[in-house]
mmCIF file of C-alpha atoms in Angstrom:
data_model
loop_
_atom_site.group_PDB
_atom_site.id
_atom_site.type_symbol
_atom_site.label_atom_id
_atom_site.label_comp_id
_atom_site.label_asym_id
_atom_site.label_seq_id
_atom_site.Cartn_x
_atom_site.Cartn_y
_atom_site.Cartn_z
ATOM 1 C CA MET U 15 -27.100 54.211 69.258
ATOM 2 C CA PRO U 16 -23.400 53.533 69.531
ATOM 3 C CA SER U 17 -22.243 50.140 70.560
ATOM 4 C CA LEU U 18 -19.313 49.072 72.817
ATOM 5 C CA THR U 19 -17.453 46.610 70.349
ATOM 6 C CA LEU U 20 -18.361 47.643 66.850
ATOM 7 C CA ASP U 21 -17.849 51.437 67.492
ATOM 8 C CA TYR U 22 -14.977 51.016 69.904
ATOM 9 C CA ARG U 23 -16.743 52.815 72.635
ATOM 10 C CA TRP U 24 -14.905 51.321 75.603
ATOM 11 C CA GLY U 25 -13.141 54.563 76.310
ATOM 12 C CA LYS U 26 -16.320 56.438 76.550
ATOM 13 C CA LEU U 27 -17.613 53.806 79.124
ATOM 14 C CA TYR U 28 -14.475 54.462 81.334
ATOM 15 C CA ASP U 29 -14.889 58.207 80.929
ATOM 16 C CA VAL U 30 -18.540 58.023 82.183
ATOM 17 C CA GLY U 31 -16.971 55.948 85.098
ATOM 18 C CA ARG U 32 -14.516 58.770 85.779
ATOM 19 C CA LEU U 33 -17.058 61.506 85.648
ATOM 20 C CA GLU U 34 -19.476 59.672 87.876
ATOM 21 C CA PRO U 35 -17.374 57.696 90.432
ATOM 22 C CA GLY U 36 -20.123 56.890 92.667
ATOM 23 C CA GLN U 37 -22.302 55.403 89.987
ATOM 24 C CA THR U 38 -21.962 52.020 87.996
ATOM 25 C CA ALA U 39 -21.629 52.715 84.242
ATOM 26 C CA TRP U 40 -23.516 50.259 82.013
ATOM 27 C CA GLY U 41 -22.524 49.301 78.511
ATOM 28 C CA LEU U 42 -24.552 47.101 76.009
ATOM 29 C CA GLY U 43 -22.886 45.363 73.116
ATOM 30 C CA GLU U 44 -24.397 45.461 69.722
ATOM 31 C CA ASN U 45 -27.447 43.438 69.079
ATOM 32 C CA THR U 46 -28.102 43.156 72.801
ATOM 33 C CA ALA U 47 -30.678 44.348 75.176
ATOM 34 C CA VAL U 48 -31.720 44.129 78.947
ATOM 35 C CA ARG U 49 -35.116 42.666 79.624
ATOM 36 C CA VAL U 50 -36.793 43.912 82.842
ATOM 37 C CA ALA U 51 -39.610 41.731 84.004
ATOM 38 C CA SER U 52 -41.231 40.766 87.258
ATOM 39 C CA THR U 53 -39.398 37.710 87.591
ATOM 40 C CA GLY U 54 -35.907 39.323 87.079
ATOM 41 C CA THR U 55 -33.607 41.232 84.814
ATOM 42 C CA THR U 56 -31.730 39.445 82.173
ATOM 43 C CA VAL U 57 -29.616 39.866 79.138
ATOM 44 C CA VAL U 58 -31.035 39.132 75.689
ATOM 45 C CA GLY U 59 -29.507 39.016 72.232
ATOM 46 C CA ASP U 60 -26.137 38.275 70.730
ATOM 47 C CA GLY U 61 -23.716 40.429 72.773
ATOM 48 C CA SER U 62 -23.028 41.171 76.316
ATOM 49 C CA VAL U 63 -23.840 43.656 78.922
ATOM 50 C CA VAL U 64 -20.926 45.113 81.009
ATOM 51 C CA ALA U 65 -21.107 47.043 84.382
ATOM 52 C CA LEU U 66 -18.299 49.254 85.278
ATOM 53 C CA ASP U 67 -17.809 49.874 88.889
ATOM 54 C CA PRO U 68 -15.376 52.897 89.573
ATOM 55 C CA ARG U 69 -15.975 53.348 93.177
ATOM 56 C CA GLN U 70 -12.423 52.321 94.236
ATOM 57 C CA ALA U 71 -10.747 53.494 90.870
ATOM 58 C CA GLN U 72 -8.079 55.958 90.383
ATOM 59 C CA PHE U 73 -8.000 57.617 86.900
ATOM 60 C CA THR U 74 -5.215 59.429 85.151
ATOM 61 C CA THR U 75 -4.938 61.197 81.963
ATOM 62 C CA GLY U 76 -1.904 60.438 79.703
ATOM 63 C CA PRO U 77 0.010 63.037 77.802
ATOM 64 C CA ASN U 78 -1.853 62.097 74.678
ATOM 65 C CA GLY U 79 -5.160 62.576 76.345
ATOM 66 C CA ALA U 80 -5.882 58.760 76.846
ATOM 67 C CA ILE U 81 -7.486 57.663 79.993
ATOM 68 C CA GLY U 82 -5.845 55.491 82.520
ATOM 69 C CA ALA U 83 -7.608 53.546 85.138
ATOM 70 C CA LEU U 84 -6.610 51.421 88.222
ATOM 71 C CA ASN U 85 -8.878 49.381 90.491
ATOM 72 C CA VAL U 86 -11.984 49.481 88.178
ATOM 73 C CA LEU U 87 -14.183 46.435 88.491
ATOM 74 C CA LEU U 88 -15.692 45.334 85.215
ATOM 75 C CA HIS U 89 -18.421 42.724 85.274
ATOM 76 C CA THR U 90 -19.730 40.947 82.260
ATOM 77 C CA PHE U 91 -22.950 39.313 81.442
ATOM 78 C CA GLY U 92 -23.874 37.157 78.665
ATOM 79 C CA ALA U 93 -27.216 36.233 76.973
ATOM 80 C CA GLY U 94 -29.760 34.788 79.494
ATOM 81 C CA GLU U 95 -27.650 35.781 82.531
ATOM 82 C CA ALA U 96 -29.164 37.745 85.416
ATOM 83 C CA LEU U 97 -28.226 41.226 86.103
#
């Protein structure tokens, strides 16, 4: 599975936000997981989890094919934090 940091997959996360503007796009860093339990949902591992909220975003594509994004909210969660 690709990871956000090690494989430089941030562009793909933003691309998912562009393709599904009504949905939150989630990304997990390497050596990281999400634990879903009856007591809550938390981040476990060495990296972080990010939630990209594109609902108010405006996306553009540059002449070189790069994705541009304005008004995207990016939430970050570290080890032990609740989602």
